[in-house]
PDB file of C-alpha atoms in Angstrom:
ATOM      1  CA  UNK F   1     108.566 109.615 114.658  1.00 70.00           C
ATOM      2  CA  UNK F   2     107.885 110.776 118.207  1.00 86.00           C
ATOM      3  CA  UNK F   3     104.575 110.076 119.918  1.00 92.00           C
ATOM      4  CA  UNK F   4     102.272 113.064 119.419  1.00 94.00           C
ATOM      5  CA  UNK F   5     100.487 114.705 122.350  1.00 97.00           C
ATOM      6  CA  UNK F   6      97.431 116.409 120.917  1.00 98.00           C
ATOM      7  CA  UNK F   7      96.504 120.017 121.701  1.00 98.00           C
ATOM      8  CA  UNK F   8      92.980 120.896 122.894  1.00 98.00           C
ATOM      9  CA  UNK F   9      92.228 122.194 119.391  1.00 98.00           C
ATOM     10  CA  UNK F  10      93.403 118.963 117.797  1.00 98.00           C
ATOM     11  CA  UNK F  11      91.417 116.903 120.290  1.00 98.00           C
ATOM     12  CA  UNK F  12      88.229 118.738 119.386  1.00 98.00           C
ATOM     13  CA  UNK F  13      88.828 118.071 115.680  1.00 98.00           C
ATOM     14  CA  UNK F  14      89.468 114.406 116.497  1.00 98.00           C
ATOM     15  CA  UNK F  15      86.175 114.240 118.407  1.00 98.00           C
ATOM     16  CA  UNK F  16      84.359 115.459 115.303  1.00 98.00           C
ATOM     17  CA  UNK F  17      86.162 113.044 112.981  1.00 98.00           C
ATOM     18  CA  UNK F  18      85.536 110.163 115.372  1.00 98.00           C
ATOM     19  CA  UNK F  19      81.841 110.941 115.626  1.00 98.00           C
ATOM     20  CA  UNK F  20      81.519 111.054 111.850  1.00 98.00           C
ATOM     21  CA  UNK F  21      83.255 107.682 111.439  1.00 98.00           C
ATOM     22  CA  UNK F  22      80.892 106.140 113.997  1.00 98.00           C
ATOM     23  CA  UNK F  23      77.897 107.632 112.182  1.00 98.00           C
ATOM     24  CA  UNK F  24      78.893 105.872 108.956  1.00 98.00           C
ATOM     25  CA  UNK F  25      78.702 102.491 110.703  1.00 98.00           C
ATOM     26  CA  UNK F  26      75.255 103.387 111.993  1.00 98.00           C
ATOM     27  CA  UNK F  27      74.110 104.502 108.560  1.00 98.00           C
ATOM     28  CA  UNK F  28      75.245 101.346 106.763  1.00 98.00           C
ATOM     29  CA  UNK F  29      73.843  98.775 109.204  1.00 98.00           C
ATOM     30  CA  UNK F  30      70.330  98.472 107.656  1.00 98.00           C
ATOM     31  CA  UNK F  31      71.902  97.688 104.272  1.00 98.00           C
ATOM     32  CA  UNK F  32      73.934  94.715 105.534  1.00 98.00           C
ATOM     33  CA  UNK F  33      71.692  91.808 104.533  1.00 98.00           C
ATOM     34  CA  UNK F  34      71.796  88.741 102.288  1.00 98.00           C
ATOM     35  CA  UNK F  35      72.054  89.594  98.599  1.00 98.00           C
ATOM     36  CA  UNK F  36      73.985  92.852  98.914  1.00 98.00           C
ATOM     37  CA  UNK F  37      77.508  93.143  97.530  1.00 98.00           C
ATOM     38  CA  UNK F  38      80.398  94.717  99.408  1.00 98.00           C
ATOM     39  CA  UNK F  39      80.776  97.086  96.442  1.00 98.00           C
ATOM     40  CA  UNK F  40      77.241  98.349  97.036  1.00 98.00           C
ATOM     41  CA  UNK F  41      78.087  98.909 100.709  1.00 98.00           C
ATOM     42  CA  UNK F  42      81.248 100.747  99.666  1.00 98.00           C
ATOM     43  CA  UNK F  43      79.320 103.030  97.332  1.00 98.00           C
ATOM     44  CA  UNK F  44      76.739 103.859  99.999  1.00 98.00           C
ATOM     45  CA  UNK F  45      79.449 104.710 102.508  1.00 98.00           C
ATOM     46  CA  UNK F  46      81.429 106.748  99.974  1.00 98.00           C
ATOM     47  CA  UNK F  47      78.406 108.833  99.027  1.00 98.00           C
ATOM     48  CA  UNK F  48      77.485 109.402 102.674  1.00 98.00           C
ATOM     49  CA  UNK F  49      81.001 110.448 103.694  1.00 98.00           C
ATOM     50  CA  UNK F  50      81.511 112.760 100.723  1.00 98.00           C
ATOM     51  CA  UNK F  51      78.035 114.208 100.133  1.00 98.00           C
ATOM     52  CA  UNK F  52      76.401 114.167 103.581  1.00 98.00           C
ATOM     53  CA  UNK F  53      79.369 114.565 105.939  1.00 98.00           C
ATOM     54  CA  UNK F  54      81.465 116.686 103.547  1.00 98.00           C
ATOM     55  CA  UNK F  55      84.425 114.564 104.587  1.00 98.00           C
ATOM     56  CA  UNK F  56      87.022 112.398 102.852  1.00 98.00           C
ATOM     57  CA  UNK F  57      87.208 108.564 102.916  1.00 98.00           C
ATOM     58  CA  UNK F  58      90.793 108.020 104.046  1.00 98.00           C
ATOM     59  CA  UNK F  59      91.348 104.521 102.569  1.00 98.00           C
ATOM     60  CA  UNK F  60      90.676 105.610  98.974  1.00 98.00           C
ATOM     61  CA  UNK F  61      94.045 105.877  97.240  1.00 98.00           C
ATOM     62  CA  UNK F  62      95.992 105.205 100.470  1.00 98.00           C
ATOM     63  CA  UNK F  63      99.211 103.224 100.485  1.00 97.00           C
ATOM     64  CA  UNK F  64     101.164 101.195  97.922  1.00 96.00           C
ATOM     65  CA  UNK F  65      99.539  99.951  95.784  1.00 97.00           C
ATOM     66  CA  UNK F  66      96.814 102.578  96.280  1.00 98.00           C
ATOM     67  CA  UNK F  67      93.789 101.089  98.056  1.00 98.00           C
ATOM     68  CA  UNK F  68      91.022 101.175  95.426  1.00 98.00           C
ATOM     69  CA  UNK F  69      87.926 101.647  97.603  1.00 98.00           C
ATOM     70  CA  UNK F  70      86.589 103.952 100.330  1.00 98.00           C
ATOM     71  CA  UNK F  71      86.038 101.331 103.058  1.00 98.00           C
ATOM     72  CA  UNK F  72      87.484  97.942 104.011  1.00 98.00           C
ATOM     73  CA  UNK F  73      85.108  94.963 103.998  1.00 98.00           C
ATOM     74  CA  UNK F  74      86.532  91.741 105.459  1.00 98.00           C
ATOM     75  CA  UNK F  75      84.319  88.644 105.196  1.00 98.00           C
ATOM     76  CA  UNK F  76      84.566  85.425 107.233  1.00 98.00           C
ATOM     77  CA  UNK F  77      88.225  84.261 107.071  1.00 98.00           C
ATOM     78  CA  UNK F  78      89.457  87.649 105.843  1.00 98.00           C
ATOM     79  CA  UNK F  79      91.277  89.291 108.743  1.00 98.00           C
ATOM     80  CA  UNK F  80      91.516  92.888 107.539  1.00 98.00           C
ATOM     81  CA  UNK F  81      91.914  95.202 104.538  1.00 98.00           C
ATOM     82  CA  UNK F  82      89.385  93.307 102.429  1.00 98.00           C
ATOM     83  CA  UNK F  83      88.644  95.155  99.180  1.00 98.00           C
ATOM     84  CA  UNK F  84      84.947  95.650  98.353  1.00 98.00           C
ATOM     85  CA  UNK F  85      83.890  93.670  95.276  1.00 98.00           C
ATOM     86  CA  UNK F  86      80.859  92.294  93.464  1.00 98.00           C
ATOM     87  CA  UNK F  87      80.821  89.245  95.727  1.00 92.00           C
ATOM     88  CA  UNK F  88      77.295  88.785  97.112  1.00 97.00           C
ATOM     89  CA  UNK F  89      76.946  88.398 100.868  1.00 98.00           C
ATOM     90  CA  UNK F  90      74.960  85.395 102.040  1.00 98.00           C
ATOM     91  CA  UNK F  91      73.097  84.503 105.211  1.00 98.00           C
ATOM     92  CA  UNK F  92      75.469  83.635 108.036  1.00 97.00           C
ATOM     93  CA  UNK F  93      78.448  85.595 106.710  1.00 98.00           C
ATOM     94  CA  UNK F  94      80.537  87.526 109.236  1.00 98.00           C
ATOM     95  CA  UNK F  95      81.529  90.971 107.969  1.00 98.00           C
ATOM     96  CA  UNK F  96      83.864  93.608 109.331  1.00 98.00           C
ATOM     97  CA  UNK F  97      83.389  97.120 107.968  1.00 98.00           C
ATOM     98  CA  UNK F  98      86.320  99.442 108.678  1.00 98.00           C
ATOM     99  CA  UNK F  99      85.686 103.179 108.310  1.00 98.00           C
ATOM    100  CA  UNK F 100      88.185 106.028 108.391  1.00 98.00           C
ATOM    101  CA  UNK F 101      87.103 109.565 107.580  1.00 98.00           C
ATOM    102  CA  UNK F 102      89.130 112.739 107.287  1.00 98.00           C
ATOM    103  CA  UNK F 103      87.407 115.932 108.440  1.00 98.00           C
ATOM    104  CA  UNK F 104      89.239 119.259 108.556  1.00 98.00           C
ATOM    105  CA  UNK F 105      92.534 117.382 108.205  1.00 98.00           C
ATOM    106  CA  UNK F 106      92.003 114.921 111.073  1.00 98.00           C
ATOM    107  CA  UNK F 107      91.181 111.202 111.032  1.00 98.00           C
ATOM    108  CA  UNK F 108      88.484 109.179 112.792  1.00 98.00           C
ATOM    109  CA  UNK F 109      88.975 105.400 112.571  1.00 98.00           C
ATOM    110  CA  UNK F 110      86.599 102.637 113.693  1.00 98.00           C
ATOM    111  CA  UNK F 111      85.312  99.213 112.684  1.00 98.00           C
ATOM    112  CA  UNK F 112      82.499  96.891 113.634  1.00 98.00           C
ATOM    113  CA  UNK F 113      81.443  93.295 113.068  1.00 98.00           C
ATOM    114  CA  UNK F 114      78.144  92.682 111.289  1.00 98.00           C
ATOM    115  CA  UNK F 115      76.233  89.447 110.828  1.00 98.00           C
ATOM    116  CA  UNK F 116      74.514  88.945 107.481  1.00 98.00           C
ATOM    117  CA  UNK F 117      71.074  87.658 108.359  1.00 97.00           C
ATOM    118  CA  UNK F 118      70.988  85.295 111.330  1.00 94.00           C
ATOM    119  CA  UNK F 119      74.494  84.735 112.712  1.00 95.00           C
ATOM    120  CA  UNK F 120      76.085  81.332 113.057  1.00 96.00           C
ATOM    121  CA  UNK F 121      76.899  80.263 116.602  1.00 98.00           C
ATOM    122  CA  UNK F 122      80.699  80.217 115.982  1.00 98.00           C
ATOM    123  CA  UNK F 123      80.556  83.586 114.211  1.00 98.00           C
ATOM    124  CA  UNK F 124      78.479  85.217 116.928  1.00 98.00           C
ATOM    125  CA  UNK F 125      80.721  83.919 119.698  1.00 98.00           C
ATOM    126  CA  UNK F 126      83.955  84.999 118.004  1.00 98.00           C
ATOM    127  CA  UNK F 127      82.563  88.486 117.318  1.00 98.00           C
ATOM    128  CA  UNK F 128      81.382  88.841 120.917  1.00 98.00           C
ATOM    129  CA  UNK F 129      84.672  87.735 122.470  1.00 98.00           C
ATOM    130  CA  UNK F 130      86.646  89.969 120.098  1.00 98.00           C
ATOM    131  CA  UNK F 131      84.558  92.977 121.107  1.00 98.00           C
ATOM    132  CA  UNK F 132      85.174  92.098 124.751  1.00 98.00           C
ATOM    133  CA  UNK F 133      88.912  91.936 124.001  1.00 98.00           C
ATOM    134  CA  UNK F 134      88.770  95.474 122.612  1.00 98.00           C
ATOM    135  CA  UNK F 135      86.826  96.806 125.595  1.00 98.00           C
ATOM    136  CA  UNK F 136      89.171  95.114 128.084  1.00 98.00           C
ATOM    137  CA  UNK F 137      92.120  96.701 126.308  1.00 98.00           C
ATOM    138  CA  UNK F 138      90.413 100.100 126.446  1.00 98.00           C
ATOM    139  CA  UNK F 139      89.768  99.725 130.176  1.00 98.00           C
ATOM    140  CA  UNK F 140      93.519  99.584 130.873  1.00 98.00           C
ATOM    141  CA  UNK F 141      94.068 103.017 129.296  1.00 98.00           C
ATOM    142  CA  UNK F 142      95.056 105.774 131.721  1.00 98.00           C
ATOM    143  CA  UNK F 143      98.079 107.978 132.325  1.00 98.00           C
ATOM    144  CA  UNK F 144     100.862 105.939 133.899  1.00 95.00           C
ATOM    145  CA  UNK F 145      99.752 102.615 132.457  1.00 98.00           C
ATOM    146  CA  UNK F 146     101.811 101.094 129.650  1.00 98.00           C
ATOM    147  CA  UNK F 147     101.066  99.985 126.120  1.00 98.00           C
ATOM    148  CA  UNK F 148     101.892  96.449 127.209  1.00 98.00           C
ATOM    149  CA  UNK F 149      98.944  96.559 129.608  1.00 98.00           C
ATOM    150  CA  UNK F 150      96.595  96.948 126.619  1.00 98.00           C
ATOM    151  CA  UNK F 151      98.046  93.990 124.749  1.00 98.00           C
ATOM    152  CA  UNK F 152      98.152  91.795 127.830  1.00 98.00           C
ATOM    153  CA  UNK F 153      94.459  92.335 128.589  1.00 98.00           C
ATOM    154  CA  UNK F 154      93.484  91.511 124.995  1.00 98.00           C
ATOM    155  CA  UNK F 155      95.729  88.465 124.697  1.00 98.00           C
ATOM    156  CA  UNK F 156      94.620  87.004 128.033  1.00 98.00           C
ATOM    157  CA  UNK F 157      90.923  87.195 127.187  1.00 98.00           C
ATOM    158  CA  UNK F 158      91.369  85.854 123.651  1.00 98.00           C
ATOM    159  CA  UNK F 159      93.463  82.888 124.726  1.00 98.00           C
ATOM    160  CA  UNK F 160      91.210  82.129 127.692  1.00 98.00           C
ATOM    161  CA  UNK F 161      88.485  81.621 125.113  1.00 98.00           C
ATOM    162  CA  UNK F 162      90.750  79.408 122.958  1.00 98.00           C
ATOM    163  CA  UNK F 163      91.257  81.988 120.221  1.00 98.00           C
ATOM    164  CA  UNK F 164      94.482  83.431 118.809  1.00 98.00           C
ATOM    165  CA  UNK F 165      95.688  87.018 118.389  1.00 98.00           C
ATOM    166  CA  UNK F 166      96.962  88.226 115.020  1.00 98.00           C
ATOM    167  CA  UNK F 167     100.505  89.567 115.437  1.00 97.00           C
ATOM    168  CA  UNK F 168     101.223  91.192 112.077  1.00 97.00           C
ATOM    169  CA  UNK F 169      98.738  94.072 112.445  1.00 97.00           C
ATOM    170  CA  UNK F 170      98.246  96.448 115.338  1.00 98.00           C
ATOM    171  CA  UNK F 171      96.589  99.631 116.509  1.00 98.00           C
ATOM    172  CA  UNK F 172      98.318 102.952 115.939  1.00 98.00           C
ATOM    173  CA  UNK F 173      98.541 106.577 116.841  1.00 98.00           C
ATOM    174  CA  UNK F 174      96.265 108.748 114.746  1.00 98.00           C
ATOM    175  CA  UNK F 175      95.624 112.416 114.145  1.00 98.00           C
ATOM    176  CA  UNK F 176      96.516 114.578 111.167  1.00 98.00           C
ATOM    177  CA  UNK F 177      98.169 111.418 109.819  1.00 97.00           C
ATOM    178  CA  UNK F 178      96.316 108.135 109.327  1.00 98.00           C
ATOM    179  CA  UNK F 179      99.077 106.132 111.036  1.00 97.00           C
ATOM    180  CA  UNK F 180     101.367 107.643 113.675  1.00 97.00           C
ATOM    181  CA  UNK F 181     103.388 106.395 116.615  1.00 97.00           C
ATOM    182  CA  UNK F 182     102.870 104.528 118.866  1.00 97.00           C
ATOM    183  CA  UNK F 183     102.087 101.034 117.643  1.00 97.00           C
ATOM    184  CA  UNK F 184      99.461  99.373 119.827  1.00 98.00           C
ATOM    185  CA  UNK F 185     100.158  95.647 119.936  1.00 98.00           C
ATOM    186  CA  UNK F 186      97.235  93.387 120.824  1.00 98.00           C
ATOM    187  CA  UNK F 187      99.444  91.034 122.798  1.00 98.00           C
ATOM    188  CA  UNK F 188     102.075  91.704 125.416  1.00 97.00           C
ATOM    189  CA  UNK F 189     103.001  91.838 129.066  1.00 98.00           C
ATOM    190  CA  UNK F 190     101.748  94.044 131.871  1.00 98.00           C
ATOM    191  CA  UNK F 191     104.126  96.910 132.625  1.00 97.00           C
ATOM    192  CA  UNK F 192     106.062  96.665 129.373  1.00 97.00           C
ATOM    193  CA  UNK F 193     106.255  99.231 126.580  1.00 95.00           C
ATOM    194  CA  UNK F 194     105.904 103.001 126.486  1.00 95.00           C
ATOM    195  CA  UNK F 195     104.064 104.822 129.239  1.00 96.00           C
ATOM    196  CA  UNK F 196     100.614 106.097 128.316  1.00 97.00           C
ATOM    197  CA  UNK F 197     100.244 109.889 128.604  1.00 97.00           C
ATOM    198  CA  UNK F 198      97.269 112.242 128.632  1.00 98.00           C
ATOM    199  CA  UNK F 199      96.705 113.736 125.182  1.00 98.00           C
ATOM    200  CA  UNK F 200      97.730 110.648 123.244  1.00 98.00           C
ATOM    201  CA  UNK F 201      95.198 109.403 120.688  1.00 98.00           C
ATOM    202  CA  UNK F 202      95.441 105.910 119.224  1.00 98.00           C
ATOM    203  CA  UNK F 203      93.354 103.034 117.945  1.00 98.00           C
ATOM    204  CA  UNK F 204      92.752  99.723 119.664  1.00 98.00           C
ATOM    205  CA  UNK F 205      91.669  97.204 117.027  1.00 98.00           C
ATOM    206  CA  UNK F 206      92.281  93.555 117.943  1.00 98.00           C
ATOM    207  CA  UNK F 207      92.071  90.932 115.204  1.00 98.00           C
ATOM    208  CA  UNK F 208      91.170  87.603 116.787  1.00 98.00           C
ATOM    209  CA  UNK F 209      91.150  84.267 114.952  1.00 98.00           C
ATOM    210  CA  UNK F 210      89.002  81.219 115.548  1.00 98.00           C
ATOM    211  CA  UNK F 211      91.948  78.990 114.653  1.00 98.00           C
ATOM    212  CA  UNK F 212      95.658  79.716 114.426  1.00 98.00           C
ATOM    213  CA  UNK F 213      97.084  83.226 114.223  1.00 98.00           C
ATOM    214  CA  UNK F 214      98.931  82.550 110.955  1.00 98.00           C
ATOM    215  CA  UNK F 215      97.915  84.672 107.964  1.00 98.00           C
ATOM    216  CA  UNK F 216      98.772  85.322 104.355  1.00 98.00           C
ATOM    217  CA  UNK F 217      98.325  88.350 102.094  1.00 98.00           C
ATOM    218  CA  UNK F 218      96.397  87.807  98.853  1.00 98.00           C
ATOM    219  CA  UNK F 219      97.826  88.827  95.449  1.00 98.00           C
ATOM    220  CA  UNK F 220      95.897  92.130  95.638  1.00 98.00           C
ATOM    221  CA  UNK F 221      98.616  93.047  98.192  1.00 98.00           C
ATOM    222  CA  UNK F 222      95.989  94.212 100.707  1.00 98.00           C
ATOM    223  CA  UNK F 223      93.619  91.476 101.854  1.00 98.00           C
ATOM    224  CA  UNK F 224      94.889  89.463 104.830  1.00 98.00           C
ATOM    225  CA  UNK F 225      93.303  86.033 105.374  1.00 98.00           C
ATOM    226  CA  UNK F 226      93.714  83.236 107.900  1.00 98.00           C
ATOM    227  CA  UNK F 227      95.966  80.462 106.590  1.00 98.00           C
ATOM    228  CA  UNK F 228      93.652  77.787 107.956  1.00 98.00           C
ATOM    229  CA  UNK F 229      90.555  79.501 106.486  1.00 97.00           C
ATOM    230  CA  UNK F 230      88.919  79.688 109.905  1.00 98.00           C
ATOM    231  CA  UNK F 231      86.961  82.770 110.939  1.00 98.00           C
ATOM    232  CA  UNK F 232      88.516  86.056 112.021  1.00 98.00           C
ATOM    233  CA  UNK F 233      86.893  89.045 113.734  1.00 98.00           C
ATOM    234  CA  UNK F 234      87.913  92.626 114.490  1.00 98.00           C
ATOM    235  CA  UNK F 235      86.528  95.649 116.316  1.00 98.00           C
ATOM    236  CA  UNK F 236      88.161  99.063 116.472  1.00 98.00           C
ATOM    237  CA  UNK F 237      87.814 102.335 118.336  1.00 98.00           C
ATOM    238  CA  UNK F 238      89.827 105.557 118.407  1.00 98.00           C
ATOM    239  CA  UNK F 239      90.800 106.384 121.995  1.00 98.00           C
ATOM    240  CA  UNK F 240      91.813 109.660 123.644  1.00 98.00           C
ATOM    241  CA  UNK F 241      93.867 109.416 126.834  1.00 98.00           C
ATOM    242  CA  UNK F 242      92.424 111.876 129.351  1.00 98.00           C
ATOM    243  CA  UNK F 243      93.870 113.080 132.655  1.00 97.00           C
ATOM    244  CA  UNK F 244      91.919 110.382 134.507  1.00 96.00           C
ATOM    245  CA  UNK F 245      91.475 107.590 131.964  1.00 98.00           C
ATOM    246  CA  UNK F 246      90.081 107.473 128.446  1.00 98.00           C
ATOM    247  CA  UNK F 247      87.438 108.788 126.092  1.00 98.00           C
ATOM    248  CA  UNK F 248      86.179 106.656 123.188  1.00 98.00           C
ATOM    249  CA  UNK F 249      86.009 109.111 120.289  1.00 98.00           C
ATOM    250  CA  UNK F 250      84.181 106.682 117.988  1.00 98.00           C
ATOM    251  CA  UNK F 251      81.573 105.381 120.449  1.00 98.00           C
ATOM    252  CA  UNK F 252      78.217 104.586 118.818  1.00 98.00           C
ATOM    253  CA  UNK F 253      74.737 105.004 120.365  1.00 97.00           C
ATOM    254  CA  UNK F 254      74.187 101.235 120.215  1.00 96.00           C
ATOM    255  CA  UNK F 255      77.078 100.806 122.665  1.00 97.00           C
ATOM    256  CA  UNK F 256      75.376 102.711 125.492  1.00 95.00           C
ATOM    257  CA  UNK F 257      75.858 100.740 128.711  1.00 96.00           C
ATOM    258  CA  UNK F 258      78.760  98.714 127.313  1.00 97.00           C
ATOM    259  CA  UNK F 259      80.737  98.846 130.544  1.00 95.00           C
ATOM    260  CA  UNK F 260      77.837  97.712 132.696  1.00 95.00           C
ATOM    261  CA  UNK F 261      77.144  94.780 130.355  1.00 95.00           C
ATOM    262  CA  UNK F 262      80.801  93.810 130.292  1.00 96.00           C
ATOM    263  CA  UNK F 263      81.054  94.137 134.069  1.00 94.00           C
ATOM    264  CA  UNK F 264      78.036  91.900 134.590  1.00 94.00           C
ATOM    265  CA  UNK F 265      79.197  89.197 132.177  1.00 95.00           C
ATOM    266  CA  UNK F 266      82.864  89.066 133.154  1.00 94.00           C
ATOM    267  CA  UNK F 267      82.366  89.948 136.852  1.00 90.00           C
ATOM    268  CA  UNK F 268      84.755  92.899 136.606  1.00 87.00           C
ATOM    269  CA  UNK F 269      85.721  94.578 139.863  1.00 73.00           C
TER     270      UNK F 269
END
């Protein structure tokens, strides 16, 4: 499949889908607290997407075997694709909620780390560094850069902080289809890979592990977990390549000033 360059009409539909996906994460945040189940969070998100946004939850029925829920909820050592269940969240749990909505035939895809109650120090640090990895990858995006530049920025920051990068899963092109070309690896070398072009839309969604990068897939054929049972974290945004750089289509209001904060902490030039 060739890499798709989106038309202005498609880009506008992607902006709407991205905004809706971000709004779901904002809606669900007050409900993430000790005692709630991931099934309850799934049901709240499903109802909001379907009845308030008049959109479609893309994960529901996707893939083989069909994914059985409307969102992905990955807790603690679960890396991604966790299936909501009746498991009760407890204080200190780290939770990734991954949202993809379809609106007017186009997908918006984003995920965020949540802390259940007061975060643990290791959980808070891993989530923070993983978010920084995502932002640093995003900052490389511009016409003429390469996909390897994204992976290199993410890998360098993760490993500098003594974490590992999951290899088996990656970001992806997105549009009318949930998963399109290109694949966006979260590791790599500067200058390698396909050239980035204006009009491309793809996700950047690094999965960073506290321990080793090794994973296994549970018998449900979806949930990926760390082999060493150490924590994993993930953040995700859908990115449009513009003529001069990038636009984050799934940016949330709580991220206002993200670049300035990142610049101050990491002393970016």
